[in-house]
């Protein structure tokens, strides 16, 4: 959470703009796109990393393979 708050603070500061009236405006759409894109990248990594496990679970057990050895995997 500490690292996430550091990154988030820098992202919010990066997209902050000063207004003519002296206030600070934020481009919230651009700010929220950063974690959305990061989540999509993590989704792709999980999708690639766990796709072989689905194939192994879908394959039937060989006749010579016992149930206990299949469960120990």
PDB file of N, CA, C and O in Angstrom, chain B, residues numbered from 101:
ATOM      1  N   UNK B 101       0.822  -1.181   0.000  1.00  0.00           N
ATOM      2  CA  UNK B 101       0.000   0.000   0.000  1.00  0.00           C
ATOM      3  C   UNK B 101       0.876   1.259   0.000  1.00  0.00           C
ATOM      4  O   UNK B 101       0.515   2.277  -0.590  1.00  0.00           O
ATOM      5  N   UNK B 102       2.010   1.175   0.657  1.00  0.00           N
ATOM      6  CA  UNK B 102       2.908   2.331   0.712  1.00  0.00           C
ATOM      7  C   UNK B 102       3.432   2.683  -0.681  1.00  0.00           C
ATOM      8  O   UNK B 102       3.433   3.848  -1.080  1.00  0.00           O
ATOM      9  N   UNK B 103       3.874   1.668  -1.408  1.00  0.00           N
ATOM     10  CA  UNK B 103       4.399   1.896  -2.756  1.00  0.00           C
ATOM     11  C   UNK B 103       3.277   2.400  -3.669  1.00  0.00           C
ATOM     12  O   UNK B 103       3.494   3.295  -4.486  1.00  0.00           O
ATOM     13  N   UNK B 104       2.078   1.824  -3.529  1.00  0.00           N
ATOM     14  CA  UNK B 104       0.945   2.264  -4.329  1.00  0.00           C
ATOM     15  C   UNK B 104       0.593   3.717  -4.085  1.00  0.00           C
ATOM     16  O   UNK B 104       0.258   4.440  -5.023  1.00  0.00           O
ATOM     17  N   UNK B 105       0.666   4.156  -2.827  1.00  0.00           N
ATOM     18  CA  UNK B 105       0.349   5.556  -2.545  1.00  0.00           C
ATOM     19  C   UNK B 105       1.424   6.495  -3.085  1.00  0.00           C
ATOM     20  O   UNK B 105       1.126   7.614  -3.503  1.00  0.00           O
ATOM     21  N   UNK B 106       2.672   6.035  -3.074  1.00  0.00           N
ATOM     22  CA  UNK B 106       3.742   6.859  -3.660  1.00  0.00           C
ATOM     23  C   UNK B 106       3.543   7.026  -5.166  1.00  0.00           C
ATOM     24  O   UNK B 106       3.673   8.124  -5.706  1.00  0.00           O
ATOM     25  N   UNK B 107       3.227   5.927  -5.823  1.00  0.00           N
ATOM     26  CA  UNK B 107       3.006   5.975  -7.271  1.00  0.00           C
ATOM     27  C   UNK B 107       1.779   6.812  -7.589  1.00  0.00           C
ATOM     28  O   UNK B 107       1.799   7.630  -8.508  1.00  0.00           O
ATOM     29  N   UNK B 108       0.709   6.607  -6.827  1.00  0.00           N
ATOM     30  CA  UNK B 108      -0.528   7.347  -7.058  1.00  0.00           C
ATOM     31  C   UNK B 108      -0.312   8.851  -6.881  1.00  0.00           C
ATOM     32  O   UNK B 108      -0.812   9.651  -7.671  1.00  0.00           O
ATOM     33  N   UNK B 109       0.427   9.228  -5.853  1.00  0.00           N
ATOM     34  CA  UNK B 109       0.704  10.652  -5.625  1.00  0.00           C
ATOM     35  C   UNK B 109       1.456  11.283  -6.787  1.00  0.00           C
ATOM     36  O   UNK B 109       1.166  12.413  -7.180  1.00  0.00           O
ATOM     37  N   UNK B 110       2.404  10.566  -7.326  1.00  0.00           N
ATOM     38  CA  UNK B 110       3.168  11.103  -8.466  1.00  0.00           C
ATOM     39  C   UNK B 110       2.302  11.214  -9.718  1.00  0.00           C
ATOM     40  O   UNK B 110       2.446  12.157 -10.496  1.00  0.00           O
ATOM     41  N   UNK B 111       1.409  10.255  -9.908  1.00  0.00           N
ATOM     42  CA  UNK B 111       0.515  10.302 -11.070  1.00  0.00           C
ATOM     43  C   UNK B 111      -0.439  11.487 -10.958  1.00  0.00           C
ATOM     44  O   UNK B 111      -0.650  12.221 -11.923  1.00  0.00           O
ATOM     45  N   UNK B 112      -1.014  11.666  -9.767  1.00  0.00           N
ATOM     46  CA  UNK B 112      -1.934  12.797  -9.562  1.00  0.00           C
ATOM     47  C   UNK B 112      -1.196  14.113  -9.732  1.00  0.00           C
ATOM     48  O   UNK B 112      -1.730  15.038 -10.344  1.00  0.00           O
ATOM     49  N   UNK B 113       0.010  14.220  -9.210  1.00  0.00           N
ATOM     50  CA  UNK B 113       0.796  15.445  -9.378  1.00  0.00           C
ATOM     51  C   UNK B 113       1.159  15.691 -10.838  1.00  0.00           C
ATOM     52  O   UNK B 113       1.199  16.838 -11.284  1.00  0.00           O
ATOM     53  N   UNK B 114       1.426  14.616 -11.586  1.00  0.00           N
ATOM     54  CA  UNK B 114       1.788  14.746 -12.992  1.00  0.00           C
ATOM     55  C   UNK B 114       0.640  15.338 -13.814  1.00  0.00           C
ATOM     56  O   UNK B 114       0.874  16.133 -14.724  1.00  0.00           O
ATOM     57  N   UNK B 115      -0.600  14.952 -13.494  1.00  0.00           N
ATOM     58  CA  UNK B 115      -1.754  15.425 -14.246  1.00  0.00           C
ATOM     59  C   UNK B 115      -2.449  16.621 -13.600  1.00  0.00           C
ATOM     60  O   UNK B 115      -3.578  16.941 -13.971  1.00  0.00           O
ATOM     61  N   UNK B 116      -1.811  17.281 -12.652  1.00  0.00           N
ATOM     62  CA  UNK B 116      -2.364  18.486 -12.033  1.00  0.00           C
ATOM     63  C   UNK B 116      -1.960  19.705 -12.858  1.00  0.00           C
ATOM     64  O   UNK B 116      -0.825  19.827 -13.318  1.00  0.00           O
ATOM     65  N   UNK B 117      -2.930  20.601 -13.027  1.00  0.00           N
ATOM     66  CA  UNK B 117      -2.678  21.846 -13.767  1.00  0.00           C
ATOM     67  C   UNK B 117      -3.225  23.002 -12.956  1.00  0.00           C
ATOM     68  O   UNK B 117      -4.268  22.878 -12.315  1.00  0.00           O
ATOM     69  N   UNK B 118      -2.530  24.119 -12.982  1.00  0.00           N
ATOM     70  CA  UNK B 118      -3.032  25.286 -12.256  1.00  0.00           C
ATOM     71  C   UNK B 118      -4.022  26.044 -13.134  1.00  0.00           C
ATOM     72  O   UNK B 118      -3.821  26.207 -14.337  1.00  0.00           O
ATOM     73  N   UNK B 119      -5.091  26.501 -12.498  1.00  0.00           N
ATOM     74  CA  UNK B 119      -6.115  27.246 -13.229  1.00  0.00           C
ATOM     75  C   UNK B 119      -5.796  28.733 -13.167  1.00  0.00           C
ATOM     76  O   UNK B 119      -5.023  29.163 -12.311  1.00  0.00           O
ATOM     77  N   UNK B 120      -6.383  29.525 -14.064  1.00  0.00           N
ATOM     78  CA  UNK B 120      -6.134  30.975 -14.042  1.00  0.00           C
ATOM     79  C   UNK B 120      -6.600  31.629 -12.741  1.00  0.00           C
ATOM     80  O   UNK B 120      -6.068  32.669 -12.352  1.00  0.00           O
ATOM     81  N   UNK B 121      -7.579  31.040 -12.068  1.00  0.00           N
ATOM     82  CA  UNK B 121      -8.086  31.617 -10.825  1.00  0.00           C
ATOM     83  C   UNK B 121      -7.196  31.277  -9.629  1.00  0.00           C
ATOM     84  O   UNK B 121      -7.467  31.727  -8.516  1.00  0.00           O
ATOM     85  N   UNK B 122      -6.150  30.496  -9.840  1.00  0.00           N
ATOM     86  CA  UNK B 122      -5.219  30.165  -8.774  1.00  0.00           C
ATOM     87  C   UNK B 122      -5.452  28.805  -8.149  1.00  0.00           C
ATOM     88  O   UNK B 122      -4.718  28.415  -7.241  1.00  0.00           O
ATOM     89  N   UNK B 123      -6.451  28.076  -8.610  1.00  0.00           N
ATOM     90  CA  UNK B 123      -6.709  26.733  -8.082  1.00  0.00           C
ATOM     91  C   UNK B 123      -5.933  25.676  -8.847  1.00  0.00           C
ATOM     92  O   UNK B 123      -5.173  25.979  -9.766  1.00  0.00           O
ATOM     93  N   UNK B 124      -6.138  24.458  -8.458  1.00  0.00           N
ATOM     94  CA  UNK B 124      -5.478  23.335  -9.125  1.00  0.00           C
ATOM     95  C   UNK B 124      -6.553  22.453  -9.736  1.00  0.00           C
ATOM     96  O   UNK B 124      -7.517  22.071  -9.072  1.00  0.00           O
ATOM     97  N   UNK B 125      -6.375  22.139 -11.000  1.00  0.00           N
ATOM     98  CA  UNK B 125      -7.291  21.256 -11.712  1.00  0.00           C
ATOM     99  C   UNK B 125      -6.583  19.947 -11.999  1.00  0.00           C
ATOM    100  O   UNK B 125      -5.374  19.924 -12.230  1.00  0.00           O
ATOM    101  N   UNK B 126      -7.336  18.859 -11.984  1.00  0.00           N
ATOM    102  CA  UNK B 126      -6.780  17.536 -12.267  1.00  0.00           C
ATOM    103  C   UNK B 126      -7.489  16.935 -13.475  1.00  0.00           C
ATOM    104  O   UNK B 126      -8.700  17.081 -13.640  1.00  0.00           O
ATOM    105  N   UNK B 127      -6.723  16.267 -14.302  1.00  0.00           N
ATOM    106  CA  UNK B 127      -7.284  15.526 -15.432  1.00  0.00           C
ATOM    107  C   UNK B 127      -7.581  14.106 -14.940  1.00  0.00           C
ATOM    108  O   UNK B 127      -6.769  13.196 -15.106  1.00  0.00           O
ATOM    109  N   UNK B 128      -8.771  13.933 -14.326  1.00  0.00           N
ATOM    110  CA  UNK B 128      -9.100  12.676 -13.678  1.00  0.00           C
ATOM    111  C   UNK B 128      -9.224  11.515 -14.662  1.00  0.00           C
ATOM    112  O   UNK B 128      -8.951  10.370 -14.302  1.00  0.00           O
ATOM    113  N   UNK B 129      -9.624  11.793 -15.872  1.00  0.00           N
ATOM    114  CA  UNK B 129      -9.708  10.708 -16.857  1.00  0.00           C
ATOM    115  C   UNK B 129      -8.325  10.120 -17.124  1.00  0.00           C
ATOM    116  O   UNK B 129      -8.166   8.900 -17.156  1.00  0.00           O
ATOM    117  N   UNK B 130      -7.344  10.963 -17.313  1.00  0.00           N
ATOM    118  CA  UNK B 130      -5.973  10.494 -17.547  1.00  0.00           C
ATOM    119  C   UNK B 130      -5.407   9.813 -16.298  1.00  0.00           C
ATOM    120  O   UNK B 130      -4.668   8.834 -16.404  1.00  0.00           O
ATOM    121  N   UNK B 131      -5.750  10.328 -15.129  1.00  0.00           N
ATOM    122  CA  UNK B 131      -5.268   9.735 -13.879  1.00  0.00           C
ATOM    123  C   UNK B 131      -5.798   8.313 -13.730  1.00  0.00           C
ATOM    124  O   UNK B 131      -5.047   7.414 -13.353  1.00  0.00           O
ATOM    125  N   UNK B 132      -7.083   8.097 -14.021  1.00  0.00           N
ATOM    126  CA  UNK B 132      -7.680   6.777 -13.856  1.00  0.00           C
ATOM    127  C   UNK B 132      -7.301   5.817 -14.977  1.00  0.00           C
ATOM    128  O   UNK B 132      -7.463   4.606 -14.828  1.00  0.00           O
ATOM    129  N   UNK B 133      -6.804   6.330 -16.086  1.00  0.00           N
ATOM    130  CA  UNK B 133      -6.351   5.438 -17.157  1.00  0.00           C
ATOM    131  C   UNK B 133      -5.074   4.689 -16.767  1.00  0.00           C
ATOM    132  O   UNK B 133      -4.851   3.574 -17.241  1.00  0.00           O
ATOM    133  N   UNK B 134      -4.249   5.270 -15.928  1.00  0.00           N
ATOM    134  CA  UNK B 134      -2.994   4.624 -15.522  1.00  0.00           C
ATOM    135  C   UNK B 134      -3.271   3.317 -14.767  1.00  0.00           C
ATOM    136  O   UNK B 134      -2.725   2.286 -15.161  1.00  0.00           O
ATOM    137  N   UNK B 135      -4.088   3.304 -13.706  1.00  0.00           N
ATOM    138  CA  UNK B 135      -4.348   2.001 -13.063  1.00  0.00           C
ATOM    139  C   UNK B 135      -5.185   1.058 -13.928  1.00  0.00           C
ATOM    140  O   UNK B 135      -5.069  -0.161 -13.800  1.00  0.00           O
ATOM    141  N   UNK B 136      -6.026   1.607 -14.807  1.00  0.00           N
ATOM    142  CA  UNK B 136      -6.809   0.748 -15.694  1.00  0.00           C
ATOM    143  C   UNK B 136      -5.892  -0.008 -16.659  1.00  0.00           C
ATOM    144  O   UNK B 136      -6.075  -1.204 -16.884  1.00  0.00           O
ATOM    145  N   UNK B 137      -4.927   0.678 -17.215  1.00  0.00           N
ATOM    146  CA  UNK B 137      -3.975   0.034 -18.127  1.00  0.00           C
ATOM    147  C   UNK B 137      -3.090  -0.954 -17.365  1.00  0.00           C
ATOM    148  O   UNK B 137      -2.793  -2.036 -17.870  1.00  0.00           O
ATOM    149  N   UNK B 138      -2.669  -0.587 -16.158  1.00  0.00           N
ATOM    150  CA  UNK B 138      -1.858  -1.500 -15.346  1.00  0.00           C
ATOM    151  C   UNK B 138      -2.644  -2.762 -15.009  1.00  0.00           C
ATOM    152  O   UNK B 138      -2.086  -3.859 -15.023  1.00  0.00           O
ATOM    153  N   UNK B 139      -3.927  -2.618 -14.709  1.00  0.00           N
ATOM    154  CA  UNK B 139      -4.768  -3.786 -14.424  1.00  0.00           C
ATOM    155  C   UNK B 139      -4.914  -4.671 -15.656  1.00  0.00           C
ATOM    156  O   UNK B 139      -4.922  -5.896 -15.541  1.00  0.00           O
ATOM    157  N   UNK B 140      -5.029  -4.067 -16.824  1.00  0.00           N
ATOM    158  CA  UNK B 140      -5.133  -4.842 -18.061  1.00  0.00           C
ATOM    159  C   UNK B 140      -3.845  -5.627 -18.314  1.00  0.00           C
ATOM    160  O   UNK B 140      -3.895  -6.773 -18.761  1.00  0.00           O
ATOM    161  N   UNK B 141      -2.711  -5.025 -18.036  1.00  0.00           N
ATOM    162  CA  UNK B 141      -1.430  -5.710 -18.208  1.00  0.00           C
ATOM    163  C   UNK B 141      -1.323  -6.888 -17.232  1.00  0.00           C
ATOM    164  O   UNK B 141      -0.876  -7.969 -17.615  1.00  0.00           O
ATOM    165  N   UNK B 142      -1.725  -6.686 -15.993  1.00  0.00           N
ATOM    166  CA  UNK B 142      -1.707  -7.768 -15.011  1.00  0.00           C
ATOM    167  C   UNK B 142      -2.660  -8.882 -15.437  1.00  0.00           C
ATOM    168  O   UNK B 142      -2.339 -10.060 -15.278  1.00  0.00           O
ATOM    169  N   UNK B 143      -3.821  -8.527 -15.973  1.00  0.00           N
ATOM    170  CA  UNK B 143      -4.775  -9.519 -16.471  1.00  0.00           C
ATOM    171  C   UNK B 143      -4.149 -10.384 -17.552  1.00  0.00           C
ATOM    172  O   UNK B 143      -4.334 -11.602 -17.552  1.00  0.00           O
ATOM    173  N   UNK B 144      -3.415  -9.776 -18.470  1.00  0.00           N
ATOM    174  CA  UNK B 144      -2.764 -10.534 -19.542  1.00  0.00           C
ATOM    175  C   UNK B 144      -1.713 -11.478 -18.964  1.00  0.00           C
ATOM    176  O   UNK B 144      -1.600 -12.622 -19.404  1.00  0.00           O
ATOM    177  N   UNK B 145      -0.935 -11.003 -17.973  1.00  0.00           N
ATOM    178  CA  UNK B 145       0.064 -11.871 -17.348  1.00  0.00           C
ATOM    179  C   UNK B 145      -0.591 -13.063 -16.648  1.00  0.00           C
ATOM    180  O   UNK B 145      -0.097 -14.186 -16.750  1.00  0.00           O
ATOM    181  N   UNK B 146      -1.684 -12.833 -15.948  1.00  0.00           N
ATOM    182  CA  UNK B 146      -2.387 -13.942 -15.303  1.00  0.00           C
ATOM    183  C   UNK B 146      -2.982 -14.883 -16.335  1.00  0.00           C
ATOM    184  O   UNK B 146      -2.946 -16.101 -16.164  1.00  0.00           O
ATOM    185  N   UNK B 147      -3.517 -14.336 -17.382  1.00  0.00           N
ATOM    186  CA  UNK B 147      -4.120 -15.156 -18.433  1.00  0.00           C
ATOM    187  C   UNK B 147      -3.077 -16.080 -19.063  1.00  0.00           C
ATOM    188  O   UNK B 147      -3.332 -17.266 -19.275  1.00  0.00           O
ATOM    189  N   UNK B 148      -1.914 -15.530 -19.355  1.00  0.00           N
ATOM    190  CA  UNK B 148      -0.832 -16.328 -19.937  1.00  0.00           C
ATOM    191  C   UNK B 148      -0.287 -17.327 -18.915  1.00  0.00           C
ATOM    192  O   UNK B 148      -0.007 -18.477 -19.256  1.00  0.00           O
ATOM    193  N   UNK B 149      -0.138 -16.895 -17.679  1.00  0.00           N
ATOM    194  CA  UNK B 149       0.465 -17.741 -16.663  1.00  0.00           C
ATOM    195  C   UNK B 149      -0.389 -18.910 -16.219  1.00  0.00           C
ATOM    196  O   UNK B 149       0.155 -19.937 -15.814  1.00  0.00           O
ATOM    197  N   UNK B 150      -1.705 -18.792 -16.279  1.00  0.00           N
ATOM    198  CA  UNK B 150      -2.569 -19.837 -15.764  1.00  0.00           C
ATOM    199  C   UNK B 150      -3.308 -20.612 -16.841  1.00  0.00           C
ATOM    200  O   UNK B 150      -4.153 -21.444 -16.513  1.00  0.00           O
ATOM    201  N   UNK B 151      -3.028 -20.375 -18.083  1.00  0.00           N
ATOM    202  CA  UNK B 151      -3.775 -21.067 -19.122  1.00  0.00           C
ATOM    203  C   UNK B 151      -3.407 -22.543 -19.224  1.00  0.00           C
ATOM    204  O   UNK B 151      -4.266 -23.343 -19.596  1.00  0.00           O
ATOM    205  N   UNK B 152      -2.191 -22.942 -18.918  1.00  0.00           N
ATOM    206  CA  UNK B 152      -1.795 -24.352 -18.975  1.00  0.00           C
ATOM    207  C   UNK B 152      -2.468 -25.164 -17.873  1.00  0.00           C
ATOM    208  O   UNK B 152      -2.729 -26.352 -18.056  1.00  0.00           O
ATOM    209  N   UNK B 153      -2.744 -24.556 -16.763  1.00  0.00           N
ATOM    210  CA  UNK B 153      -3.394 -25.251 -15.660  1.00  0.00           C
ATOM    211  C   UNK B 153      -4.810 -25.671 -16.048  1.00  0.00           C
ATOM    212  O   UNK B 153      -5.275 -26.731 -15.629  1.00  0.00           O
ATOM    213  N   UNK B 154      -5.490 -24.865 -16.832  1.00  0.00           N
ATOM    214  CA  UNK B 154      -6.830 -25.212 -17.292  1.00  0.00           C
ATOM    215  C   UNK B 154      -6.791 -26.426 -18.215  1.00  0.00           C
ATOM    216  O   UNK B 154      -7.665 -27.289 -18.140  1.00  0.00           O
ATOM    217  N   UNK B 155      -5.810 -26.497 -19.063  1.00  0.00           N
ATOM    218  CA  UNK B 155      -5.686 -27.635 -19.977  1.00  0.00           C
ATOM    219  C   UNK B 155      -5.418 -28.928 -19.211  1.00  0.00           C
ATOM    220  O   UNK B 155      -5.976 -29.974 -19.542  1.00  0.00           O
ATOM    221  N   UNK B 156      -4.578 -28.860 -18.204  1.00  0.00           N
ATOM    222  CA  UNK B 156      -4.248 -30.053 -17.423  1.00  0.00           C
ATOM    223  C   UNK B 156      -5.464 -30.553 -16.649  1.00  0.00           C
ATOM    224  O   UNK B 156      -5.656 -31.761 -16.506  1.00  0.00           O
ATOM    225  N   UNK B 157      -6.275 -29.642 -16.156  1.00  0.00           N
ATOM    226  CA  UNK B 157      -7.470 -30.041 -15.412  1.00  0.00           C
ATOM    227  C   UNK B 157      -8.520 -30.641 -16.334  1.00  0.00           C
ATOM    228  O   UNK B 157      -9.314 -31.473 -15.895  1.00  0.00           O
ATOM    229  N   UNK B 158      -8.542 -30.245 -17.585  1.00  0.00           N
ATOM    230  CA  UNK B 158      -9.546 -30.729 -18.524  1.00  0.00           C
ATOM    231  C   UNK B 158      -9.186 -32.093 -19.106  1.00  0.00           C
ATOM    232  O   UNK B 158     -10.062 -32.781 -19.630  1.00  0.00           O
ATOM    233  N   UNK B 159      -7.925 -32.498 -19.030  1.00  0.00           N
ATOM    234  CA  UNK B 159      -7.504 -33.778 -19.593  1.00  0.00           C
ATOM    235  C   UNK B 159      -7.919 -34.917 -18.673  1.00  0.00           C
ATOM    236  O   UNK B 159      -7.768 -34.806 -17.456  1.00  0.00           O
ATOM    237  N   UNK B 160      -8.434 -35.997 -19.218  1.00  0.00           N
ATOM    238  CA  UNK B 160      -8.805 -37.149 -18.374  1.00  0.00           C
ATOM    239  C   UNK B 160      -7.555 -37.850 -17.843  1.00  0.00           C
ATOM    240  O   UNK B 160      -6.478 -37.755 -18.431  1.00  0.00           O
ATOM    241  N   UNK B 161      -7.713 -38.550 -16.728  1.00  0.00           N
ATOM    242  CA  UNK B 161      -6.593 -39.278 -16.146  1.00  0.00           C
ATOM    243  C   UNK B 161      -6.251 -40.492 -16.995  1.00  0.00           C
ATOM    244  O   UNK B 161      -7.135 -41.143 -17.552  1.00  0.00           O
ATOM    245  N   UNK B 162      -4.969 -40.787 -17.086  1.00  0.00           N
ATOM    246  CA  UNK B 162      -4.533 -42.002 -17.789  1.00  0.00           C
ATOM    247  C   UNK B 162      -4.883 -43.207 -16.927  1.00  0.00           C
ATOM    248  O   UNK B 162      -4.973 -43.087 -15.705  1.00  0.00           O
ATOM    249  N   UNK B 163      -5.078 -44.350 -17.540  1.00  0.00           N
ATOM    250  CA  UNK B 163      -5.472 -45.546 -16.796  1.00  0.00           C
ATOM    251  C   UNK B 163      -4.394 -45.994 -15.814  1.00  0.00           C
ATOM    252  O   UNK B 163      -4.707 -46.575 -14.775  1.00  0.00           O
ATOM    253  N   UNK B 164      -3.144 -45.733 -16.129  1.00  0.00           N
ATOM    254  CA  UNK B 164      -2.057 -46.160 -15.244  1.00  0.00           C
ATOM    255  C   UNK B 164      -1.812 -45.155 -14.126  1.00  0.00           C
ATOM    256  O   UNK B 164      -1.091 -45.459 -13.175  1.00  0.00           O
ATOM    257  N   UNK B 165      -2.383 -43.997 -14.218  1.00  0.00           N
ATOM    258  CA  UNK B 165      -2.162 -42.956 -13.218  1.00  0.00           C
ATOM    259  C   UNK B 165      -3.213 -43.073 -12.122  1.00  0.00           C
ATOM    260  O   UNK B 165      -4.406 -43.160 -12.410  1.00  0.00           O
ATOM    261  N   UNK B 166      -2.783 -43.076 -10.900  1.00  0.00           N
ATOM    262  CA  UNK B 166      -3.739 -43.210  -9.801  1.00  0.00           C
ATOM    263  C   UNK B 166      -4.323 -41.841  -9.443  1.00  0.00           C
ATOM    264  O   UNK B 166      -3.767 -40.795  -9.777  1.00  0.00           O
ATOM    265  N   UNK B 167      -5.432 -41.888  -8.771  1.00  0.00           N
ATOM    266  CA  UNK B 167      -6.107 -40.642  -8.363  1.00  0.00           C
ATOM    267  C   UNK B 167      -5.269 -39.889  -7.356  1.00  0.00           C
ATOM    268  O   UNK B 167      -5.227 -38.660  -7.403  1.00  0.00           O
ATOM    269  N   UNK B 168      -4.600 -40.575  -6.446  1.00  0.00           N
ATOM    270  CA  UNK B 168      -3.803 -39.893  -5.432  1.00  0.00           C
ATOM    271  C   UNK B 168      -2.618 -39.165  -6.041  1.00  0.00           C
ATOM    272  O   UNK B 168      -2.248 -38.094  -5.558  1.00  0.00           O
ATOM    273  N   UNK B 169      -2.013 -39.709  -7.084  1.00  0.00           N
ATOM    274  CA  UNK B 169      -0.890 -39.022  -7.716  1.00  0.00           C
ATOM    275  C   UNK B 169      -1.396 -37.825  -8.513  1.00  0.00           C
ATOM    276  O   UNK B 169      -0.674 -36.838  -8.659  1.00  0.00           O
ATOM    277  N   UNK B 170      -2.599 -37.890  -9.023  1.00  0.00           N
ATOM    278  CA  UNK B 170      -3.149 -36.752  -9.752  1.00  0.00           C
ATOM    279  C   UNK B 170      -3.514 -35.629  -8.795  1.00  0.00           C
ATOM    280  O   UNK B 170      -3.381 -34.456  -9.143  1.00  0.00           O
ATOM    281  N   UNK B 171      -3.969 -35.967  -7.602  1.00  0.00           N
ATOM    282  CA  UNK B 171      -4.321 -34.953  -6.615  1.00  0.00           C
ATOM    283  C   UNK B 171      -3.105 -34.316  -5.977  1.00  0.00           C
ATOM    284  O   UNK B 171      -3.190 -33.188  -5.491  1.00  0.00           O
ATOM    285  N   UNK B 172      -1.988 -34.999  -5.964  1.00  0.00           N
ATOM    286  CA  UNK B 172      -0.777 -34.445  -5.363  1.00  0.00           C
ATOM    287  C   UNK B 172      -0.110 -33.407  -6.261  1.00  0.00           C
ATOM    288  O   UNK B 172       0.815 -32.727  -5.816  1.00  0.00           O
ATOM    289  N   UNK B 173      -0.544 -33.267  -7.488  1.00  0.00           N
ATOM    290  CA  UNK B 173       0.043 -32.265  -8.396  1.00  0.00           C
ATOM    291  C   UNK B 173      -0.369 -30.952  -7.978  1.00  0.00           C
ATOM    292  O   UNK B 173       0.009 -29.959  -8.600  1.00  0.00           O
TER     293      UNK B 173
END
